[in-house]
Structure formats: structure tokens, C-alpha cells
Amino acid sequence: MMPEIPYKTYLAESEMPKAWYNVKAHMKGAHDPFLNPATRKPCAADELKRVFCDECVEQELNDADESIPIPDGILDFYKMFRPSPLVRAYFLERALDTPAEIYYKFEGNNTSGSHKLNSAAAQAYYAKAQGLKRITTETGAGQWGTALAMAAAFFGLELDVFMVKVSAEQKPHRREVIRTYGANVISSPSDTTAAGRKILAEFPETGGSLGCAISEAVEKAANTKSCRYVLGSVLDHVLLHQSVIGAECKAAFDKYGVAPDVIIGCCGGGSNFGGLIAPYMGDRLQGKNNIEFIGVEPASCPSLTRGKFAYDFCDSARITPLAKMYTLGCGFMPPSAHAGGLRYHGMSPIVSRLYNDGYIKAIAVEQKAVFDAAVTFAKCEGILPAPESSHAIRAAVDKALECKRTGEKKRILFGLTGTGYFDLAAYKKYNDGEMSDNVPTDADLQKGFDTIPII
Amino acid sequence: MMPEIPYKTYLAESEMPKAWYNVKAHMKGAHDPFLNPATRKPCAADELKRVFCDECVEQELNDADESIPIPDGILDFYKMFRPSPLVRAYFLERALDTPAEIYYKFEGNNTSGSHKLNSAAAQAYYAKAQGLKRITTETGAGQWGTALAMAAAFFGLELDVFMVKVSAEQKPHRREVIRTYGANVISSPSDTTAAGRKILAEFPETGGSLGCAISEAVEKAANTKSCRYVLGSVLDHVLLHQSVIGAECKAAFDKYGVAPDVIIGCCGGGSNFGGLIAPYMGDRLQGKNNIEFIGVEPASCPSLTRGKFAYDFCDSARITPLAKMYTLGCGFMPPSAHAGGLRYHGMSPIVSRLYNDGYIKAIAVEQKAVFDAAVTFAKCEGILPAPESSHAIRAAVDKALECKRTGEKKRILFGLTGTGYFDLAAYKKYNDGEMSDNVPTDADLQKGFDTIPII
């Protein structure tokens, strides 16, 4: 007999996961090491610790332990905005008239508006525990900057957020949330760093870029006493922190004695998808399940489906270590009309390796279809989704419609990473019928590939 | 022994209230009837049913039944965004170093961003059940318009939202959320109604007003087939729907065998406060508790603390029935520098009567102090509160600090009605040090009192 699944499942405080899930413990060999950009030799832990907090570096390099305990100070912080609900999308199922069961894990019910707070909480905690006074980061759209500002305020750390200038101007409200949490927002490029001054001298009118903002944040951290730099995606330790999403999903499903047949997540840098699938992927790698894992990326920035598996810089300014990952080239620029987020040129090394080894499928979806699904979802389920999350909604809806054709009662889980409250300019474009699809040509991609360094 | 209270309590689906709580059943006699604006005689049910949905009118006039069952169709909708969490504010308690226990009921975890959805869901359901095709309403800041758009989309109703022109222009994102849910947003005054055309002819450059938007929405409903008008606050049936907030609070506290000593809510039209206190107030009226109920209003719009208990129009355009309530006069305009919401000139007749009878205390707070409390709360508890809700936060913090001085371990509950994601222009003003307090002088108030009709 099928168990009765309520619309929402919130774990009780006592049921919340006490450990993160390190999927690398079950991957065949660690993924390829980071390379020092100057020497092109593997980065030593000490090199990384000059940039990142010590404990994050330890986690970054830990390929052995499946279970990594979450410190009490982070568990406390998690209680502020977790557990997130696992929702059975009964209304969406009804609207689609599908025999499939659709579930989503909703990570947007916090003021940062996304899952980013899971890692911000951890990284701010470790910075504080290490005795640091200050951290730096960059932010584009602003979700990560908001999340880290909340965490820094909670743990009493000073924070400098280098916000891409054009974003700071186009999204003044995001900037204001970050300021409200007490962080210092600096439009990038700025005259506060050598990197910023150099760009400003060359391109006085530039609106900035994530690459430039990363350069400034890293430089500021390196030149400031008791300070480190913090990154919100891509890296293994970020995926580790995000595994709390998957761990909560599994705990909730286990209560009902069921498991998903398909798990779907949107993929930008890969931290949400990697975190969502972690425990189920760990089981899969041990031959304990046969779940279909699907990463969804925008057709305009198709790193998994059309990229190359190669060493590349993590930033467009070419100052970070090199990572082995699926990449469109650190110089790739997604089409400017793209409104749907997930604009990163590369992909988490863990997700990249799992994809390369055949454990993950990837699909690319076009933005009009993404917003179609977003609006259907908003009307059925009452949550206005972030454009990024809506990539996963699109794929989940398509999978449910496929089940309608085949009659299969598959259990579909997708990650609803965030809300779209600060993305209404994109929704306006869609509502006004002014949204276009933007798929790069092979020639566009080749320009990006030409920027991948030859190792 | 004190029970262990978790950080958050979510009722299970099976524990969610199945009925609303009608506090009027325990009030000494019904409150004074609405008066027809033309005849100044009590409105008959049939008159009201030309404007409002039949079932809402029945509820409006029901002074007898304590418990009014929530129809299944509304219970289903409630599952989409309820239960809302009852949160023990451990982090705020720690920051204030108070012996008091602070709890808040958080109603902002839905896309409308506030408690308004509780009544929007009910009113849209009843419109649909009555066989209507269309509803109309007005919206100022946009929370109510968003809530009703969500409900109309869910139940498949057409919706016209008359949005105060200056709000539609200053808050284009709010407007866009409403459009995304499929509602028709009309900037008011518009040329689609006689009322709008009249105002436009007289004042071509006007930015509109809530009074004018109400006139247009009521006229549109009256002149449209299969259509009624829907209101988001003040009225008894709206407070009834909002009693789900208090009923969930009571169910959660009852699980732990405890009850609050103080209940605090912000007061604009009174629907949130009236809903929050309903079941506890019902017990109080029966002599079963001695809870301190505190309504908090802005010092700039002090209808309870400085208003008159009199018959007045519910709108500034003087087209609605007259209600007996605390009022500053339907022509009162709060100071323009006021950023904190709760700008309504009157107060729910139920709340007004309870206040007049001495069951409720009222305090007025100034806006800088409100934003101080909002930011403290945001940093401790992780939620950026709506300015409206922050009035309650201010009062709860002050009460907790009073307990610190006296050593009392009071249990304080306040209503956190919504999030401030669309109020960042106000936060910017605060962050930039440009927010001022604005308390009307006695002469300002007298101008408003002069607009109260003589009955």
C-alpha cells in the first residue's frame, strides 16, 4: 500500500541531519587536483589556505570520509532557516494530469532567497572559528552576497562584497538587502584594489564582470589582516555544505519508505545539484539504487552538453587555480539576451567527473520554455520561482508529461533552489512577450574554447 | 518542568485547524451595524450582497457561531502555503539578554509575502463557488493585489486589480508579480470607469489614491456581469479568515501545554491583529485567561491611540458603507515621509470595539525606532521583515527589555505578518540615515476629524 504523503514534509528538529554527505568518498579516485596558475603544478593545501579558510581547504581535499559532522554552531544557524520543506506537488500533478508523483525540495524560504545560505553559514562559521575578523567575496545577481551578508552578521564578521557594477545599478534592492545586513558593498571595478584600478584605467566605462569582482575580492583578502576569501559555488567544500539539501530529502523520503526514481536539478556552478543528489548518488556509486540523475542547464550556457572536459580557470580574469571540469572556456560570454541565470562558463569538478563517468545525464533548455514552466508552476503551487530553479521545473514537467504518455508512475524529485522576487525584470520581459531564445552557434562556442588554456 | 520548545513548530497536516474562530460569538452584542451611505440606515444583507460574495456577507453578519468550518477547497489551498511556522526567537532573546520567551508567527513565507493570502484564498473560493467569473479589488503597496492574484489564478477567476498609480509606478515589480499570476492590473485613476474619468478630468496629473482605486473597483464590479468586489482588511469576514493565524498558534502552544502572556500585533486595518488574537481573545472574553493584548500602530497614523470612536466612511472617496470604528477621519492623510505602512485612517470594527471595551491596549511607535528593531531582528533571526510587521517587532523587543529590567519571564507572542523584499526603498532611506519620524500635530489630526461625517 502506498503511504499517505502530506503536501509538505518538514523534518522535526531532532530528525535534521547532523552530518554532511561527502560523495567523493565513493567516487573512483579523487577528481584531478587544482593546478597553480603560475606553475601549473598541483596546489598544496598551504597555498589554498592563503586564500580560503583552513577548515574549508581540509574539506576541499577530503576524499575519504563519507560523513562529515556539522559543528553545533552551524546546526544552530541551520535551525534559523531549515529544515526546508519537501513538497509533494499535488496541484502541479493535477494540472499536468500525470500519473507521476512530483516532489520538490524548496530552498527559497529565507531572506537570501536561495540555497546559498547553506554554505554561507558554514564558511562564515569556520572563518569565525579560525579567529578571522573579516571575509570578502564577489556577487553577480546578488543571492550569494545576500546569503553571506546574513551569515557574516550572525557570526559577527566584517564583510566586503564586490558587486558587479552593472548588477549593483540594475538591482539596487539586492544591494540594499546586503547593506541592511551590515556588509560593505563595493561596486566592481573599484579604485580600492590594484586589479580594479587597472581595469578602470583601461576601460573607464565598463560595467564590470564576475571575473573582475573575483580578482578584487581575492586581492582584498590577501592584503587584509585576518581576512580570507569565500566562494559560493563550484568547489568541493561548497557542494559538501549543500549536501544538507539531499540529506534532508533522503531523511524525509525514508520516513515514508520511498525513494525518488528521478532527481533533477538546475546546474550553474553545480553546488545545488551536487548537494541535492549527494546521498542518493553515494548509494548509486555503491550499486544500491538505479536513480536517474538529470542536470539541467540553459541552452545559452551549455557547459555539460556542449562543453569540453578540460583544465580551465575558474574565473574569466584567469587568476584562480585551474580546475578539471566541463567548460565553455573561461572567456565564454553567454548571449546578452539571456535572462535565466546559470551563466557560469564551467561546472563543479565533482559534477563534471560524475557526468563524464556516465552517472549523470544532462539536458539544456531554452529560456522561453523555462519561463512557461515557471509561470505554470507559480499558478499551481503558489511560489514564484527563480529563473535558475525554473530550469529544473521545465525538466520535471517534461518528465511528468513523458510519464503521462507512457503511463509510468515515476517518482520525480527536483530542487527548487530559490524565489524570483528579485528577478521581476526578467518576468516582465516574458509577460510582455519580449523574451527570446538564445543558443550560441558552434562558432560562438569555438571562440570560448579558444580561451581554454593548453596544459 | 518547562517543555523543550524547538526553534520552529510546524503543525502536521492532520493538526491544522479545520475551522475559523469567530470572536464575535463572545462579544457583548454585535458591534454597531454598517450604515448605508445614502440613507444612513443599517445595511441589509441584500445590499451588501450586491457588492460582496454571498457567503462573505453571511460571515460578516454572523455574531452567533464561534466556530465556522473551513470548506475543503480552502483547506486544500491552505496546504499550499500553510501551516506557517511558530518560531521561538532564541537568537533574538540571546541578543536582548532577556529572561522573556519571545515567539513569532511568521506569515510571510508565501509569494504574496504576507498574511493577506489567508483571506484572498477564502474570498476567491467563495466567488468561484457562487458561480462568479470575475472579481475586482484595489491595491496600494501591492501585497493584497498579489495575494488575490494568486488565489484567482488558483481557482480560475478573472481579476481586475486597480493599483494606485503612484504605487504602480514606484513598485513596478509588485505590479509584475500580479501580472505574472494572470491578473489585469489597471493604474488608478483610469479611463475604464466613470469614477476614474471624473478624477482624471479634475486632476489630470494625480498619482491616485486608495480611495479612488476602491471607487473604481466597486464600480467595475457593479457594472460587470458575474462579478463582485473583494476587500482585504477591516471587515469582520476578513478577520474571520485571518483567525487561522491565531488558531494555528493556539494549536502549536497547546502541544507544549503553554500559552502566551502577551500577544502583540501591528494594526493597519486590523485584520492581522484581529486574526492573531481571535481564539485567545475568545477565551479572555469568557474569563478563561488574562492575556495582555497589544495593538501597535505607527505614530504617524494613530487611529486607536489618538482617533475617535465614531461612524465614518471606510474609504476616502466616501462611497462605502459607514462603519463604527476608531478613525482619524476618512480625509486624514498620514505624513508623506512615513515609510512604514499601516496608513489606513480607520480600524477594524471588531478591534475598535474590543479596544473601546478595554480588552486591548494600543501603543503608537515612531518609524526610526521601528526600523532599528527591524534590522536587529533581521540580523538575529534571518528574516528581513516588512515595515508593517516591524511595528510589532518594536513593541515585542520593548516588552522583552522591560522583562529584563523586572526579571519577569513573560512569554511574548507577536505576529510577523510579512517580508520586506518589496520595501527596500524604505530600508535604503533608513540605511542612508535619511529616515525621519513624522508625528501629526493636534492641528493635523483636527483636519482629519473634520472629515468624519455627522450622524
PDB file of N, CA and C in Angstrom, chain B residues 348-386:
ATOM      1  N   SER B 348     -10.469  48.170  12.040  1.00  0.00           N
ATOM      2  CA  SER B 348     -11.492  47.125  12.060  1.00  0.00           C
ATOM      3  C   SER B 348     -12.523  47.370  13.170  1.00  0.00           C
ATOM      4  N   PRO B 349     -13.807  47.313  12.842  1.00  0.00           N
ATOM      5  CA  PRO B 349     -14.838  47.495  13.881  1.00  0.00           C
ATOM      6  C   PRO B 349     -14.704  46.507  15.046  1.00  0.00           C
ATOM      7  N   ILE B 350     -14.297  45.287  14.779  1.00  0.00           N
ATOM      8  CA  ILE B 350     -14.133  44.323  15.880  1.00  0.00           C
ATOM      9  C   ILE B 350     -13.012  44.785  16.815  1.00  0.00           C
ATOM     10  N   VAL B 351     -11.859  45.107  16.233  1.00  0.00           N
ATOM     11  CA  VAL B 351     -10.732  45.565  17.053  1.00  0.00           C
ATOM     12  C   VAL B 351     -11.122  46.855  17.782  1.00  0.00           C
ATOM     13  N   SER B 352     -11.823  47.732  17.075  1.00  0.00           N
ATOM     14  CA  SER B 352     -12.232  49.004  17.682  1.00  0.00           C
ATOM     15  C   SER B 352     -13.095  48.767  18.915  1.00  0.00           C
ATOM     16  N   ARG B 353     -14.072  47.880  18.779  1.00  0.00           N
ATOM     17  CA  ARG B 353     -14.976  47.606  19.896  1.00  0.00           C
ATOM     18  C   ARG B 353     -14.224  46.973  21.073  1.00  0.00           C
ATOM     19  N   LEU B 354     -13.343  46.027  20.767  1.00  0.00           N
ATOM     20  CA  LEU B 354     -12.583  45.377  21.844  1.00  0.00           C
ATOM     21  C   LEU B 354     -11.681  46.390  22.557  1.00  0.00           C
ATOM     22  N   TYR B 355     -11.144  47.313  21.785  1.00  0.00           N
ATOM     23  CA  TYR B 355     -10.290  48.356  22.379  1.00  0.00           C
ATOM     24  C   TYR B 355     -11.128  49.283  23.243  1.00  0.00           C
ATOM     25  N   ASN B 356     -12.269  49.664  22.709  1.00  0.00           N
ATOM     26  CA  ASN B 356     -13.154  50.573  23.442  1.00  0.00           C
ATOM     27  C   ASN B 356     -13.647  49.934  24.738  1.00  0.00           C
ATOM     28  N   ASP B 357     -13.825  48.614  24.696  1.00  0.00           N
ATOM     29  CA  ASP B 357     -14.304  47.897  25.880  1.00  0.00           C
ATOM     30  C   ASP B 357     -13.174  47.544  26.848  1.00  0.00           C
ATOM     31  N   GLY B 358     -11.936  47.913  26.502  1.00  0.00           N
ATOM     32  CA  GLY B 358     -10.832  47.726  27.450  1.00  0.00           C
ATOM     33  C   GLY B 358     -10.133  46.377  27.386  1.00  0.00           C
ATOM     34  N   TYR B 359     -10.415  45.587  26.367  1.00  0.00           N
ATOM     35  CA  TYR B 359      -9.755  44.276  26.273  1.00  0.00           C
ATOM     36  C   TYR B 359      -8.408  44.329  25.567  1.00  0.00           C
ATOM     37  N   ILE B 360      -8.172  45.419  24.872  1.00  0.00           N
ATOM     38  CA  ILE B 360      -6.945  45.568  24.084  1.00  0.00           C
ATOM     39  C   ILE B 360      -6.249  46.855  24.520  1.00  0.00           C
ATOM     40  N   LYS B 361      -4.909  46.784  24.623  1.00  0.00           N
ATOM     41  CA  LYS B 361      -4.132  48.013  24.775  1.00  0.00           C
ATOM     42  C   LYS B 361      -3.629  48.431  23.395  1.00  0.00           C
ATOM     43  N   ALA B 362      -3.326  49.687  23.238  1.00  0.00           N
ATOM     44  CA  ALA B 362      -2.758  50.141  21.970  1.00  0.00           C
ATOM     45  C   ALA B 362      -1.579  51.045  22.253  1.00  0.00           C
ATOM     46  N   ILE B 363      -0.557  50.911  21.429  1.00  0.00           N
ATOM     47  CA  ILE B 363       0.567  51.842  21.521  1.00  0.00           C
ATOM     48  C   ILE B 363       0.929  52.305  20.114  1.00  0.00           C
ATOM     49  N   ALA B 364       1.530  53.479  20.050  1.00  0.00           N
ATOM     50  CA  ALA B 364       1.976  54.018  18.771  1.00  0.00           C
ATOM     51  C   ALA B 364       3.495  54.128  18.806  1.00  0.00           C
ATOM     52  N   VAL B 365       4.166  53.727  17.712  1.00  0.00           N
ATOM     53  CA  VAL B 365       5.638  53.766  17.689  1.00  0.00           C
ATOM     54  C   VAL B 365       6.103  54.576  16.480  1.00  0.00           C
ATOM     55  N   GLU B 366       7.288  55.167  16.635  1.00  0.00           N
ATOM     56  CA  GLU B 366       7.806  56.036  15.576  1.00  0.00           C
ATOM     57  C   GLU B 366       8.691  55.240  14.624  1.00  0.00           C
ATOM     58  N   GLN B 367       8.807  55.741  13.392  1.00  0.00           N
ATOM     59  CA  GLN B 367       9.333  54.852  12.362  1.00  0.00           C
ATOM     60  C   GLN B 367      10.832  54.570  12.442  1.00  0.00           C
ATOM     61  N   LYS B 368      11.632  55.506  12.953  1.00  0.00           N
ATOM     62  CA  LYS B 368      13.058  55.188  13.065  1.00  0.00           C
ATOM     63  C   LYS B 368      13.257  54.043  14.050  1.00  0.00           C
ATOM     64  N   ALA B 369      12.538  54.119  15.171  1.00  0.00           N
ATOM     65  CA  ALA B 369      12.632  53.051  16.178  1.00  0.00           C
ATOM     66  C   ALA B 369      12.130  51.725  15.600  1.00  0.00           C
ATOM     67  N   VAL B 370      11.148  51.792  14.723  1.00  0.00           N
ATOM     68  CA  VAL B 370      10.619  50.590  14.069  1.00  0.00           C
ATOM     69  C   VAL B 370      11.692  49.947  13.190  1.00  0.00           C
ATOM     70  N   PHE B 371      12.382  50.771  12.403  1.00  0.00           N
ATOM     71  CA  PHE B 371      13.429  50.211  11.532  1.00  0.00           C
ATOM     72  C   PHE B 371      14.642  49.751  12.327  1.00  0.00           C
ATOM     73  N   ASP B 372      14.951  50.410  13.447  1.00  0.00           N
ATOM     74  CA  ASP B 372      16.010  49.905  14.334  1.00  0.00           C
ATOM     75  C   ASP B 372      15.699  48.462  14.733  1.00  0.00           C
ATOM     76  N   ALA B 373      14.472  48.247  15.170  1.00  0.00           N
ATOM     77  CA  ALA B 373      14.070  46.903  15.609  1.00  0.00           C
ATOM     78  C   ALA B 373      14.071  45.935  14.439  1.00  0.00           C
ATOM     79  N   ALA B 374      13.648  46.412  13.268  1.00  0.00           N
ATOM     80  CA  ALA B 374      13.607  45.550  12.083  1.00  0.00           C
ATOM     81  C   ALA B 374      14.994  45.015  11.747  1.00  0.00           C
ATOM     82  N   VAL B 375      15.983  45.890  11.809  1.00  0.00           N
ATOM     83  CA  VAL B 375      17.333  45.477  11.423  1.00  0.00           C
ATOM     84  C   VAL B 375      17.940  44.560  12.485  1.00  0.00           C
ATOM     85  N   THR B 376      17.708  44.858  13.751  1.00  0.00           N
ATOM     86  CA  THR B 376      18.151  43.946  14.812  1.00  0.00           C
ATOM     87  C   THR B 376      17.563  42.563  14.592  1.00  0.00           C
ATOM     88  N   PHE B 377      16.267  42.540  14.318  1.00  0.00           N
ATOM     89  CA  PHE B 377      15.577  41.272  14.094  1.00  0.00           C
ATOM     90  C   PHE B 377      16.149  40.537  12.880  1.00  0.00           C
ATOM     91  N   ALA B 378      16.338  41.270  11.783  1.00  0.00           N
ATOM     92  CA  ALA B 378      16.842  40.644  10.550  1.00  0.00           C
ATOM     93  C   ALA B 378      18.194  39.982  10.795  1.00  0.00           C
ATOM     94  N   LYS B 379      19.047  40.661  11.539  1.00  0.00           N
ATOM     95  CA  LYS B 379      20.383  40.114  11.768  1.00  0.00           C
ATOM     96  C   LYS B 379      20.354  38.904  12.697  1.00  0.00           C
ATOM     97  N   CYS B 380      19.466  38.914  13.675  1.00  0.00           N
ATOM     98  CA  CYS B 380      19.388  37.802  14.635  1.00  0.00           C
ATOM     99  C   CYS B 380      18.627  36.612  14.056  1.00  0.00           C
ATOM    100  N   GLU B 381      17.506  36.882  13.445  1.00  0.00           N
ATOM    101  CA  GLU B 381      16.569  35.816  13.095  1.00  0.00           C
ATOM    102  C   GLU B 381      16.555  35.490  11.609  1.00  0.00           C
ATOM    103  N   GLY B 382      17.303  36.254  10.822  1.00  0.00           N
ATOM    104  CA  GLY B 382      17.498  35.879   9.427  1.00  0.00           C
ATOM    105  C   GLY B 382      16.388  36.268   8.473  1.00  0.00           C
ATOM    106  N   ILE B 383      15.355  36.911   8.952  1.00  0.00           N
ATOM    107  CA  ILE B 383      14.248  37.293   8.067  1.00  0.00           C
ATOM    108  C   ILE B 383      14.200  38.813   7.969  1.00  0.00           C
ATOM    109  N   LEU B 384      14.192  39.329   6.755  1.00  0.00           N
ATOM    110  CA  LEU B 384      14.021  40.772   6.565  1.00  0.00           C
ATOM    111  C   LEU B 384      12.530  41.068   6.665  1.00  0.00           C
ATOM    112  N   PRO B 385      12.122  41.752   7.735  1.00  0.00           N
ATOM    113  CA  PRO B 385      10.684  41.909   7.964  1.00  0.00           C
ATOM    114  C   PRO B 385      10.081  43.069   7.168  1.00  0.00           C
ATOM    115  N   ALA B 386       8.796  42.964   6.897  1.00  0.00           N
ATOM    116  CA  ALA B 386       8.073  44.085   6.304  1.00  0.00           C
ATOM    117  C   ALA B 386       8.042  45.230   7.312  1.00  0.00           C
TER     118      ALA B 386
END
